[in-house]
Each structure stands twice: as structure tokens, then as C-alpha cells.
Coordinates of C-alpha atoms in Angstrom, one line a residue:
M1 CA 57.6 10.8 15.1
S2 CA 54.0 10.6 14.0
K3 CA 51.5 13.1 15.2
S4 CA 48.9 12.0 17.7
P5 CA 45.4 11.6 16.4
R6 CA 43.2 14.7 16.7
L7 CA 40.0 14.2 18.6
V8 CA 37.4 16.9 18.2
Q9 CA 33.8 17.3 19.5
L10 CA 31.2 18.8 17.1
K11 CA 27.5 19.1 16.4
I12 CA 26.1 17.9 13.2
T13 CA 24.1 20.6 11.5
E14 CA 23.6 19.4 7.9
F15 CA 24.2 16.7 5.3
S16 CA 27.3 16.4 3.1
K17 CA 26.9 15.7 -0.6
E18 CA 27.8 12.1 0.2
G19 CA 24.7 11.8 2.5
F20 CA 26.6 11.8 5.8
G21 CA 26.2 14.3 8.6
K22 CA 28.5 17.4 8.6
G23 CA 29.5 19.8 11.3
E24 CA 32.1 22.6 11.9
W25 CA 35.3 22.4 14.0
K26 CA 37.1 25.5 15.1
P27 CA 40.8 24.9 15.7
L28 CA 42.8 27.0 18.1
E29 CA 44.4 28.7 15.1
G30 CA 42.8 29.2 11.7
Q31 CA 39.4 29.2 10.2
C32 CA 36.5 26.8 11.0
Q33 CA 36.8 23.5 9.2
Q34 CA 34.0 21.2 8.0
V35 CA 34.0 17.6 9.2
E36 CA 32.0 14.8 7.8
V37 CA 30.8 12.1 10.2
P38 CA 29.7 8.7 8.8
F39 CA 26.1 7.6 9.7
S40 CA 25.3 10.8 11.5
M41 CA 22.5 13.3 11.0
P42 CA 21.6 16.8 12.0
G43 CA 21.0 17.0 15.8
D44 CA 23.7 14.5 16.6
E45 CA 26.8 15.5 18.7
A46 CA 29.9 13.3 18.7
I47 CA 33.6 13.0 19.4
V48 CA 35.4 12.0 16.3
R49 CA 39.0 11.3 15.1
L50 CA 40.0 13.5 12.2
L51 CA 41.3 11.7 9.2
K52 CA 42.4 13.0 5.8
K53 CA 41.0 16.2 4.3
K54 CA 39.3 15.6 0.9
G55 CA 37.6 18.2 -1.2
G56 CA 37.9 20.8 1.5
I57 CA 36.2 18.6 4.1
Y58 CA 37.8 16.4 6.8
K59 CA 36.8 12.8 6.9
S60 CA 36.4 11.4 10.4
Q61 CA 36.0 8.2 12.4
L62 CA 33.4 8.1 15.2
V63 CA 34.9 7.7 18.7
E64 CA 31.8 8.4 20.9
W65 CA 28.3 9.7 20.6
I66 CA 27.6 12.6 23.0
H67 CA 24.0 13.2 22.0
L68 CA 21.8 11.6 19.4
S69 CA 19.2 13.5 17.4
E70 CA 15.6 13.1 18.6
D71 CA 14.6 12.4 15.0
R72 CA 16.7 9.2 14.8
V73 CA 14.9 5.9 14.2
T74 CA 16.1 2.4 14.9
P75 CA 17.8 0.9 11.8
L76 CA 16.2 -2.2 10.5
C77 CA 19.4 -4.1 9.6
Q78 CA 22.0 -5.4 12.0
H79 CA 24.8 -4.4 9.5
F80 CA 23.8 -0.8 9.3
G81 CA 26.7 1.5 10.3
H82 CA 29.3 -1.0 8.9
C83 CA 27.9 -1.9 5.5
G84 CA 28.9 0.3 2.6
G85 CA 25.4 0.1 1.1
C86 CA 22.8 1.9 3.2
R87 CA 23.5 5.3 4.7
W88 CA 20.1 6.5 5.9
Q89 CA 18.4 3.7 7.8
H90 CA 18.6 5.8 10.9
I91 CA 16.4 8.5 9.2
A92 CA 12.7 8.1 8.9
Y93 CA 11.7 7.5 5.3
E94 CA 9.4 10.6 5.3
D95 CA 12.4 12.7 6.3
Q96 CA 14.6 11.1 3.7
L97 CA 12.0 12.2 1.0
K98 CA 12.0 15.8 2.3
Q99 CA 15.8 16.0 2.2
K100 CA 16.0 14.5 -1.3
E101 CA 13.4 16.9 -2.5
A102 CA 15.3 19.8 -1.0
W103 CA 18.4 18.7 -2.8
I104 CA 16.7 18.5 -6.2
H105 CA 15.4 22.1 -5.7
R106 CA 18.9 23.2 -4.8
Y107 CA 20.4 21.8 -7.9
F108 CA 17.9 23.3 -10.2
E109 CA 17.4 26.6 -8.4
P110 CA 19.4 28.6 -11.0
F111 CA 16.9 27.5 -13.7
L112 CA 13.7 28.0 -11.8
Q113 CA 11.3 30.9 -12.2
A114 CA 8.4 32.2 -10.2
E115 CA 6.0 30.5 -12.6
T116 CA 7.6 27.1 -12.0
T117 CA 5.3 24.4 -10.7
C118 CA 6.9 21.9 -8.3
Y119 CA 5.4 18.4 -8.0
P120 CA 5.9 16.5 -4.8
I121 CA 8.4 13.6 -4.7
I122 CA 7.0 10.2 -5.5
P123 CA 7.9 7.7 -2.8
S124 CA 8.8 4.1 -3.2
I125 CA 6.1 1.9 -1.5
P126 CA 7.2 -0.1 0.3
P127 CA 10.7 1.2 0.8
W128 CA 12.2 -2.3 1.4
Q129 CA 12.9 -5.4 -0.6
Y130 CA 12.7 -3.4 -3.8
R131 CA 16.0 -4.3 -5.5
N132 CA 15.8 -6.8 -8.3
K133 CA 19.5 -7.1 -8.6
M134 CA 22.3 -7.5 -6.0
E135 CA 26.0 -8.1 -6.4
L136 CA 27.9 -9.7 -3.5
S137 CA 31.7 -10.1 -3.2
F138 CA 33.9 -13.0 -2.0
S139 CA 36.8 -12.2 0.3
S140 CA 39.1 -13.7 2.9
D141 CA 41.6 -12.5 5.4
K142 CA 45.1 -13.7 6.4
G143 CA 43.6 -15.8 9.2
G144 CA 41.7 -17.8 6.6
H145 CA 38.2 -16.5 7.5
R146 CA 35.9 -16.3 4.6
Y147 CA 33.3 -13.6 3.8
L148 CA 30.5 -13.3 1.2
G149 CA 28.6 -10.0 1.3
L150 CA 28.9 -6.3 0.6
I151 CA 31.8 -4.0 1.1
L152 CA 32.5 -2.5 4.5
H153 CA 32.1 1.2 4.7
G154 CA 35.4 3.2 4.5
T155 CA 37.5 0.3 3.3
R156 CA 39.1 -0.6 0.0
G157 CA 37.4 -3.9 -0.8
Y158 CA 37.0 -5.4 2.7
V159 CA 33.9 -7.6 2.8
F160 CA 31.7 -8.6 5.8
Q161 CA 29.7 -11.8 6.0
M162 CA 26.1 -11.0 5.2
Q163 CA 23.5 -12.3 7.6
E164 CA 20.6 -10.2 6.4
C165 CA 19.7 -7.5 3.9
H166 CA 16.4 -5.8 3.5
L167 CA 17.0 -4.3 0.1
M168 CA 16.4 -7.6 -1.7
N169 CA 13.9 -10.4 -1.2
K170 CA 14.6 -13.0 1.5
W171 CA 15.5 -15.7 -1.0
G172 CA 18.6 -13.7 -1.8
V173 CA 19.9 -13.9 1.8
E174 CA 19.2 -17.7 1.8
V175 CA 21.3 -18.1 -1.3
V176 CA 24.2 -16.1 0.2
Q177 CA 24.1 -18.4 3.3
A178 CA 23.9 -21.6 1.2
V179 CA 26.7 -20.5 -1.2
S180 CA 28.9 -19.6 1.9
K181 CA 28.5 -23.2 3.2
W182 CA 29.3 -24.6 -0.3
W183 CA 32.4 -22.4 -0.4
E184 CA 33.7 -23.9 2.9
N185 CA 33.8 -27.3 1.4
S186 CA 34.8 -26.5 -2.1
G187 CA 38.5 -26.1 -1.7
L188 CA 38.3 -22.7 -3.5
D189 CA 39.8 -19.4 -2.5
A190 CA 38.5 -15.9 -2.9
Y191 CA 40.1 -14.0 -5.8
H192 CA 42.8 -11.5 -5.0
M193 CA 43.1 -8.8 -7.6
G194 CA 46.6 -7.7 -6.8
S195 CA 48.1 -11.1 -7.3
D196 CA 45.6 -12.5 -9.8
K197 CA 45.3 -15.5 -7.5
G198 CA 42.2 -17.3 -6.3
A199 CA 39.0 -18.3 -8.0
L200 CA 35.8 -16.7 -6.6
R201 CA 35.0 -13.1 -7.4
T202 CA 31.3 -12.2 -7.1
L203 CA 27.8 -13.6 -6.8
I204 CA 25.1 -11.8 -8.7
L205 CA 21.4 -12.4 -7.9
R206 CA 18.6 -11.1 -10.2
E207 CA 14.8 -11.6 -10.3
G208 CA 11.8 -10.6 -12.2
Q209 CA 9.6 -9.2 -9.5
S210 CA 6.4 -9.6 -11.5
T211 CA 7.1 -13.0 -12.9
G212 CA 9.0 -14.7 -10.0
D213 CA 11.9 -15.6 -12.3
R214 CA 15.3 -15.8 -10.5
M215 CA 18.9 -15.8 -11.8
V216 CA 22.1 -16.7 -10.0
M217 CA 25.5 -16.0 -11.6
L218 CA 28.8 -16.9 -10.1
T219 CA 31.8 -14.9 -11.4
V220 CA 35.2 -16.6 -11.2
S221 CA 38.8 -15.8 -12.3
G222 CA 39.9 -16.5 -15.8
N223 CA 43.3 -17.5 -14.6
P224 CA 43.6 -21.2 -15.7
A225 CA 45.6 -22.1 -12.5
Y226 CA 42.4 -21.4 -10.5
A227 CA 39.8 -22.8 -12.8
L228 CA 36.8 -24.6 -11.2
N229 CA 36.6 -28.3 -11.9
Q230 CA 33.5 -30.1 -13.0
K231 CA 32.6 -31.3 -9.5
Q232 CA 32.9 -27.9 -8.0
I233 CA 30.6 -26.5 -10.7
Q234 CA 28.0 -29.2 -10.4
D235 CA 28.1 -28.9 -6.6
F236 CA 27.4 -25.2 -6.9
K237 CA 24.5 -25.8 -9.2
A238 CA 23.0 -28.4 -6.9
V239 CA 23.2 -26.0 -3.9
I240 CA 21.2 -23.3 -5.9
L241 CA 18.6 -25.8 -7.1
Q242 CA 18.1 -27.1 -3.6
I243 CA 17.7 -23.6 -2.1
I244 CA 15.6 -22.0 -4.8
G245 CA 14.0 -24.7 -6.9
S246 CA 10.9 -23.3 -8.6
P247 CA 9.3 -20.7 -6.3
L248 CA 6.1 -20.7 -8.3
P249 CA 4.9 -23.1 -11.0
E250 CA 5.2 -20.5 -13.7
S251 CA 8.5 -19.1 -12.5
K252 CA 11.9 -20.0 -14.0
L253 CA 15.4 -20.4 -12.5
S254 CA 18.6 -19.6 -14.4
I255 CA 22.1 -20.4 -13.3
F256 CA 25.3 -19.0 -14.9
L257 CA 29.0 -19.2 -14.4
R258 CA 30.8 -16.1 -15.7
I259 CA 34.6 -16.2 -16.3
Q260 CA 36.4 -12.8 -16.0
Q261 CA 39.7 -12.9 -17.7
I262 CA 42.3 -10.2 -17.3
A263 CA 45.6 -9.7 -19.1
K264 CA 48.1 -6.8 -18.8
G265 CA 47.6 -4.2 -21.5
Q266 CA 44.4 -5.9 -22.7
P267 CA 40.7 -5.2 -22.1
T268 CA 39.0 -7.4 -19.6
Q269 CA 37.1 -10.3 -21.2
F270 CA 34.0 -12.0 -19.9
Y271 CA 32.7 -15.4 -20.9
E272 CA 29.4 -16.9 -19.7
M273 CA 28.7 -20.6 -19.1
H274 CA 25.0 -21.4 -19.1
L275 CA 24.5 -24.1 -16.4
Y276 CA 20.7 -24.3 -16.0
G277 CA 17.3 -22.9 -17.0
P278 CA 16.5 -20.2 -19.6
D279 CA 19.3 -17.8 -20.7
H280 CA 17.3 -14.8 -19.3
I281 CA 14.7 -13.8 -16.8
R282 CA 11.4 -12.2 -17.6
E283 CA 9.9 -9.0 -16.3
T284 CA 6.5 -7.2 -16.9
L285 CA 6.0 -3.5 -16.4
H286 CA 2.4 -2.1 -16.0
I287 CA 2.5 1.4 -17.6
E288 CA -0.2 4.0 -17.3
T289 CA 0.2 6.1 -20.5
E290 CA -2.9 8.2 -19.8
E291 CA -5.6 8.3 -17.2
N292 CA -7.4 4.9 -17.1
E293 CA -5.1 3.7 -19.9
R294 CA -2.9 0.9 -18.7
H295 CA -0.6 -1.4 -20.7
S296 CA 1.4 -4.5 -19.7
L297 CA 4.8 -4.7 -21.5
H298 CA 7.1 -7.7 -21.3
F299 CA 10.8 -7.8 -21.2
R300 CA 13.6 -10.4 -21.2
I301 CA 16.8 -9.6 -19.2
S302 CA 20.1 -11.3 -19.9
P303 CA 22.6 -11.9 -17.2
T304 CA 24.6 -8.7 -17.7
A305 CA 22.0 -6.4 -19.3
F306 CA 20.9 -3.3 -17.4
F307 CA 17.4 -3.0 -16.1
Q308 CA 16.1 -0.5 -13.6
P309 CA 16.9 -2.1 -10.2
N310 CA 13.6 -1.0 -8.6
T311 CA 10.8 -2.6 -10.7
R312 CA 7.9 -1.0 -8.9
Q313 CA 9.4 2.5 -9.1
A314 CA 10.4 2.0 -12.7
E315 CA 6.7 1.6 -13.5
Q316 CA 5.9 4.9 -11.8
L317 CA 8.9 6.6 -13.4
Y318 CA 8.1 5.6 -16.9
S319 CA 4.4 6.2 -16.5
R320 CA 5.0 9.7 -15.3
A321 CA 7.5 10.5 -18.0
I322 CA 5.2 9.4 -20.7
Q323 CA 2.2 11.4 -19.3
L324 CA 4.3 14.5 -19.0
T325 CA 5.9 14.2 -22.4
Q326 CA 2.6 14.1 -24.2
A327 CA 4.3 13.1 -27.4
P328 CA 2.3 13.8 -30.5
S329 CA 0.7 10.8 -32.2
G330 CA 2.4 9.6 -35.3
G331 CA 5.7 11.2 -34.6
V332 CA 9.3 10.0 -34.6
I333 CA 10.8 9.3 -31.1
Y334 CA 14.5 8.8 -30.3
D335 CA 15.3 6.7 -27.2
L336 CA 19.0 7.4 -26.5
Y337 CA 21.0 5.2 -24.1
C338 CA 18.0 2.9 -24.4
G339 CA 19.4 -0.1 -22.5
T340 CA 17.0 -3.0 -23.0
G341 CA 14.6 -0.7 -24.8
T342 CA 12.3 -0.1 -21.9
L343 CA 11.5 3.6 -22.3
G344 CA 11.1 3.5 -26.1
I345 CA 8.9 0.4 -26.0
C346 CA 6.7 2.2 -23.4
M347 CA 6.4 5.2 -25.7
A348 CA 5.9 3.1 -28.9
K349 CA 2.1 3.1 -28.9
R350 CA 2.0 6.9 -29.6
A351 CA 4.7 6.9 -32.3
K352 CA 5.1 6.2 -36.0
K353 CA 8.7 5.3 -35.5
V354 CA 10.9 4.7 -32.4
I355 CA 14.7 4.5 -32.8
G356 CA 16.8 3.3 -29.9
I357 CA 20.6 3.6 -29.5
E358 CA 22.5 1.6 -27.0
L359 CA 26.3 1.1 -26.6
S360 CA 26.2 -2.3 -24.9
P361 CA 25.9 -5.2 -27.3
E362 CA 24.2 -7.4 -24.6
S363 CA 21.6 -4.8 -23.8
S364 CA 21.0 -4.1 -27.5
L365 CA 20.4 -7.8 -28.1
D366 CA 17.8 -7.8 -25.3
A367 CA 16.2 -4.6 -26.6
R368 CA 15.7 -6.2 -30.0
E369 CA 14.2 -9.3 -28.4
N370 CA 11.9 -7.1 -26.3
V371 CA 10.7 -5.3 -29.4
K372 CA 9.8 -8.7 -30.9
L373 CA 8.2 -9.8 -27.7
N374 CA 5.9 -6.8 -27.7
Q375 CA 5.2 -7.1 -31.4
L376 CA 6.4 -3.6 -32.2
S377 CA 7.5 -3.6 -35.9
H378 CA 8.1 0.2 -35.9
V379 CA 10.8 0.1 -33.2
S380 CA 14.4 -0.3 -34.3
I381 CA 17.5 -0.7 -32.1
H382 CA 21.0 0.5 -33.1
T383 CA 24.2 -0.6 -31.3
G384 CA 26.9 2.0 -30.8
D385 CA 27.9 5.3 -29.3
V386 CA 25.1 7.9 -29.3
G387 CA 27.5 10.7 -30.3
H388 CA 28.7 8.7 -33.3
L389 CA 25.4 7.3 -34.6
L390 CA 23.3 10.4 -34.4
P391 CA 24.8 12.2 -37.4
T392 CA 24.2 9.3 -39.7
L393 CA 20.6 8.9 -38.6
L394 CA 19.9 12.7 -39.0
E395 CA 21.0 12.6 -42.6
D396 CA 17.5 11.1 -43.3
Q397 CA 15.0 13.9 -43.0
E398 CA 12.2 11.4 -42.4
L399 CA 14.0 10.2 -39.4
R400 CA 14.4 13.5 -37.7
P401 CA 12.8 13.2 -34.3
D402 CA 9.7 15.0 -32.8
V403 CA 10.7 13.8 -29.4
V404 CA 14.1 12.9 -27.9
M405 CA 14.2 10.8 -24.7
V406 CA 17.5 10.4 -22.9
D407 CA 18.4 8.2 -19.9
P408 CA 22.2 8.5 -19.9
P409 CA 24.7 6.8 -17.6
R410 CA 25.5 8.5 -14.2
A411 CA 28.1 10.7 -15.8
G412 CA 25.4 12.4 -17.9
L413 CA 25.5 13.4 -21.6
D414 CA 29.0 13.7 -23.1
S415 CA 30.0 16.8 -25.1
R416 CA 29.4 15.2 -28.5
A417 CA 25.8 14.1 -27.5
L418 CA 25.1 17.6 -26.2
Q419 CA 26.2 19.2 -29.4
H420 CA 24.0 16.9 -31.4
L421 CA 21.0 17.5 -29.2
L422 CA 21.3 21.2 -29.7
A423 CA 21.7 20.7 -33.4
I424 CA 18.7 18.3 -33.7
K425 CA 16.3 21.0 -32.3
A426 CA 13.6 18.5 -31.6
P427 CA 10.4 20.1 -30.3
L428 CA 10.6 18.0 -27.1
L429 CA 13.4 16.6 -25.0
T430 CA 12.7 14.3 -22.0
Y431 CA 15.7 13.7 -19.8
I432 CA 15.6 11.0 -17.2
S433 CA 18.6 10.9 -14.8
C434 CA 19.8 9.1 -11.7
N435 CA 22.4 11.9 -11.1
P436 CA 20.9 15.3 -10.6
A437 CA 24.4 16.9 -10.4
A438 CA 25.3 15.7 -13.9
Q439 CA 21.8 16.6 -15.2
A440 CA 22.0 20.1 -13.9
A441 CA 25.5 20.6 -15.5
N442 CA 24.0 19.4 -18.8
L443 CA 21.0 21.7 -18.4
E444 CA 23.3 24.7 -18.1
I445 CA 24.9 23.8 -21.4
L446 CA 21.6 23.1 -23.2
T447 CA 20.1 26.4 -22.0
K448 CA 23.2 28.3 -23.2
G449 CA 22.7 26.8 -26.6
G450 CA 19.8 29.1 -27.1
A451 CA 17.3 26.3 -27.8
I452 CA 15.1 27.0 -24.8
D453 CA 13.6 29.4 -22.4
C454 CA 13.7 28.7 -18.8
E455 CA 10.3 27.9 -17.2
P456 CA 10.6 24.9 -14.9
Y457 CA 8.2 23.0 -12.8
N458 CA 10.0 20.6 -10.5
Q459 CA 9.2 17.1 -9.5
L460 CA 10.4 13.8 -10.2
I461 CA 10.3 14.5 -13.7
N462 CA 11.6 17.9 -14.2
S463 CA 10.1 19.4 -17.2
L464 CA 11.3 22.6 -18.8
K465 CA 9.1 24.6 -21.1
P466 CA 10.8 26.7 -23.7
S467 CA 9.4 28.6 -26.6
T468 CA 11.1 26.3 -29.1
L469 CA 12.0 23.3 -27.0
R470 CA 10.2 21.7 -24.1
I471 CA 12.3 19.7 -21.7
L472 CA 11.0 17.3 -19.1
L473 CA 13.4 16.4 -16.3
C474 CA 12.9 13.1 -14.5
C475 CA 14.7 12.4 -11.3
Q476 CA 15.0 9.0 -9.9
G477 CA 15.1 9.6 -6.3
I478 CA 18.3 10.0 -4.7
E479 CA 19.8 6.7 -4.4
N480 CA 19.9 6.9 -7.9
E481 CA 21.2 10.2 -7.2
Y482 CA 19.3 13.2 -8.2
A483 CA 17.4 14.4 -11.0
T484 CA 18.6 16.4 -13.8
G485 CA 17.3 18.5 -16.4
G486 CA 17.5 19.6 -19.9
S487 CA 17.3 23.1 -21.1
L488 CA 14.4 24.5 -19.4
L489 CA 12.0 23.1 -16.9
T490 CA 8.4 23.0 -17.7
E491 CA 7.1 20.3 -15.5
V492 CA 9.5 18.5 -13.3
P493 CA 8.5 15.8 -11.0
L494 CA 10.9 14.5 -8.4
F495 CA 11.0 10.8 -8.2
N496 CA 12.0 8.8 -5.1
S497 CA 12.7 5.2 -5.3
P498 CA 15.1 3.2 -3.3
C499 CA 16.8 2.6 -6.4
A500 CA 15.9 5.4 -8.5
T501 CA 16.8 7.9 -6.1
W502 CA 20.2 7.7 -4.7
R503 CA 22.9 6.6 -6.8
A504 CA 25.1 9.5 -6.4
F505 CA 24.4 9.9 -2.8
R506 CA 23.4 6.5 -1.8
L507 CA 21.3 7.9 1.0
S508 CA 18.1 6.3 1.4
H509 CA 17.3 2.9 2.7
S510 CA 19.2 2.4 -0.2
P511 CA 18.6 1.6 -3.6
Y512 CA 21.2 2.1 -7.8
A513 CA 23.5 3.3 -4.9
P514 CA 21.1 2.3 -2.8
C515 CA 18.2 4.4 -3.2
C516 CA 16.4 4.1 0.0
V517 CA 18.4 3.2 2.8
R518 CA 21.5 1.9 1.3

């Protein structure tokens, strides 16, 4: 006989690391237990149903609100509270910034000293419609109802039909609605991963916010039994052309079909079919390298290449990183995990040589094209793993770096890369991160390496100032997660961007987890 569900009443006193409210429950026997309540905030009081315990904290399901915090604001989106994207739309953006800033300080507190200067967090203005990329999923239920949208919170892949979303521009929602209508008459089914049946997997929307370029990519199953026929493909293209067309005379529209093929015991394979328009979108970043010195840099972005999802905040992030780095003129700069080459290209005007390393072949290809586009003959891009390529590069004494800039994946720097960074002993390391937890863990290892003294200043870009090594830490808000550091903090600015700030927490309105209110 199963146990009856446990209902408990509790007050929310703080946030969990996932960005939800958290309170304490005192059972009749035993110690107080921590309980996480989705979409709650300090000051709320609720009756919840206890679920499984994970990581020492009970997960729960809301049954009834007893009292709502006076600090609550009305969510902008009708899907908030169900959508797995945004978690903080009920919290005023100013309060979100304060909480994120506090988290950054908490992560780096072990490395801070009395002399540390803390810069204020840099907000994303405006905090809505900032995402330049969205990925939506196709799904259906046993009743035959079809859904195209984001994943429902607390579910394993259940999707809701999107009616609105304030993270992306309005054209994106219009495309979702048009594609949903096309789907109804297409005769196609949503893909089911467990059985490898069905055709439609995801819909990816991208845009160049400064150029107006737009890209739509439909991802389908590679199972031949569910392949789209020519009419279905042409009808899809026609729907996109009708909805989007050319938003501006100088803007471009690109349409792709991506085939995702799986086979047991084999790596997943992707094949792209170019249906319409250019094979990329264009973006321009306006970077302030010094006071009153502003440069416009141009980038091309392929369908699957990574680019910072918040264009406006990327401009602030890179500008601030360059200003705080103060790289010596005529030096050698390494841009590790360089993606499409954005950071290295932004730094190139101060350098004799810039060397970028990127694992993704697609992003590396874009990076090389971006180097040509900006006419930077002294910038070179290498494709491969950072840990494997560094030893070969360092064999050439003329290529030893004066500045190392890293913007690693959310997991942070791996052990091999950390070892090489300590061995390089470059005078300056600038570490940009979307995950402050991983950054802080890396910082601990770097400081133990003896390469740095600990003298931090905290802000979006956390910079550490050691006697032999100066480390700048740049945090991308907290959607993007946190900020992390290097060895020592010298100047550290905290960055908040709905996409550069909460990836790990996905707290804000939501941006690259969603950084602002996602």
C-alpha cells in the first residue's frame, strides 16, 4: 500500500541554487528539512506536496498559496509558472540584479580581500526580447494533440503550445504559430525518441539583431521511414517566406532543413539541407575598446555555430573585458574556446598576433570567415581541443602569449587546460564565464598553482591582480549562470544579461538558461 502524499506548510526564506524559493519544514520526528518550491520567492507562504529528495533538499509541488510576498510583480508572460524557461518573472528586475550580485560575491568570497574593489552589476537594457536564438520542440500526446513550444517545467520532455514569448522578438512567435498550422495539414508526426518514430524534432530561430537577418531551421528525423517528401518541404518553405519575407530591404532570410540521424552504438550525425537564402546570418558588434574609441566588427553565423545569445549584452561584456584587460600593444594573445572568433577579433587591434582555438569545426569555419571579413591577417584559428593543441603552439617561443583569454563551456576549464594555463605563466589571464560555480572551482586550482596572489575586485568582469599573473574575471549575469574567476581577482565586474547571466540558474527573465526571466 502506497504512502499518502505529505502536505506541509512552510514560509519561503531564501533562494535555492536552482533559483526557486526555499524554506524549512520541521517533521514531528527528526531534524528540519529544506524544501524547494517552484516559482516562489522569499516572503511567500504555501502548502506544498513533498516529492523526492535530491541533493539534500525536498522537491515539491504547489498545492495552495497561503500568502504572497509583497515584493512580487505581475509576470509578463501567460506561460510563466508552467514554462521551463523563465523562473523569475515574478521578481522585479532590480531585485533580480541584487540577488545575482550577491551570489557572485558568495562564490568568490574565499578569494576576496579587504583591498578588493567591487564593480556594480551591469544590467541588460531592455530586459526583454534580447535573445537572438530560440529552439522550440515538437511533441504530441496520446490524444493526438500537437504542441510546438518550450518544455514544461518539471517534466521530461513534455511540451506546451507556445502562444507568446517575451525573450525573443515578435516575429519568432508568429513563425511558431504559422509552423503549427502547417504541421496540422502536413501529415507529419512529432518525433518520439524512445521508438525512433515520427519526423519533426525541433524548430530553431536565429537573427542578427543589428542587421535584421533571420534564419529558420527545421530539424527532422534521419529515419528513412519518416523522411519528408518534396511537397512537405516546399510547403514549409512557402509558409516561412509568407510570414517573414524580407523584414527590411537590406535584411536576408535563410531557411534550412537539418536531418538528425541516430544509430545504436554510433555518434549522432547531422546533415543540413539549404533551402533558401544565404548560408548564414550577419551580425555587427559595436565595441568600445577605450573611452571614446568605438569599433564596428562584423560576423557571419552559420546555422549551428555558437554566438552569444544576447547581442546587446555581448557588446557590453566584450567592451568591458577589453578595457579591463589593458593588453599591451604588439603582444601575442590567445583566445581559447574562441567559438566564432568574437573575443579574439575584438582584441585584435591591440595585438601583433592573435591565436584562437575552437573544438567545433562549424564554429572554427565561421571564425576564419570572420577574420577575413574584418581584414585581420594577423589572426589565426586552430580547430581542436585546447588541452591537446596548446603544447604544440607553446613549442614556438615567438608564439608564447602575453595575454590568455578564455571563455570555456559551462563546465569550465578541464584539468588538462588548467595544467597548461599554469605552465604558460602568461602575464595576464582574462576568464569569461557563464557559470560562476565552475569558474570559482577553476580559480581555486589556479591560485594553488602559485602563479598568483589574491587581490580581487568584483564585478561583471572579475579581475584578479597577482604579483606575477593578473586575472580578470568576467561574469555573464546569471542566466548564463555566474561569473567565475581565475587565480586572483584584481578587477571583477559582474555582468547581468538576460542571456549572459543565468545559464546555470536560469533565473532572470531569462536568458543562455535564460538570463533574465527565463
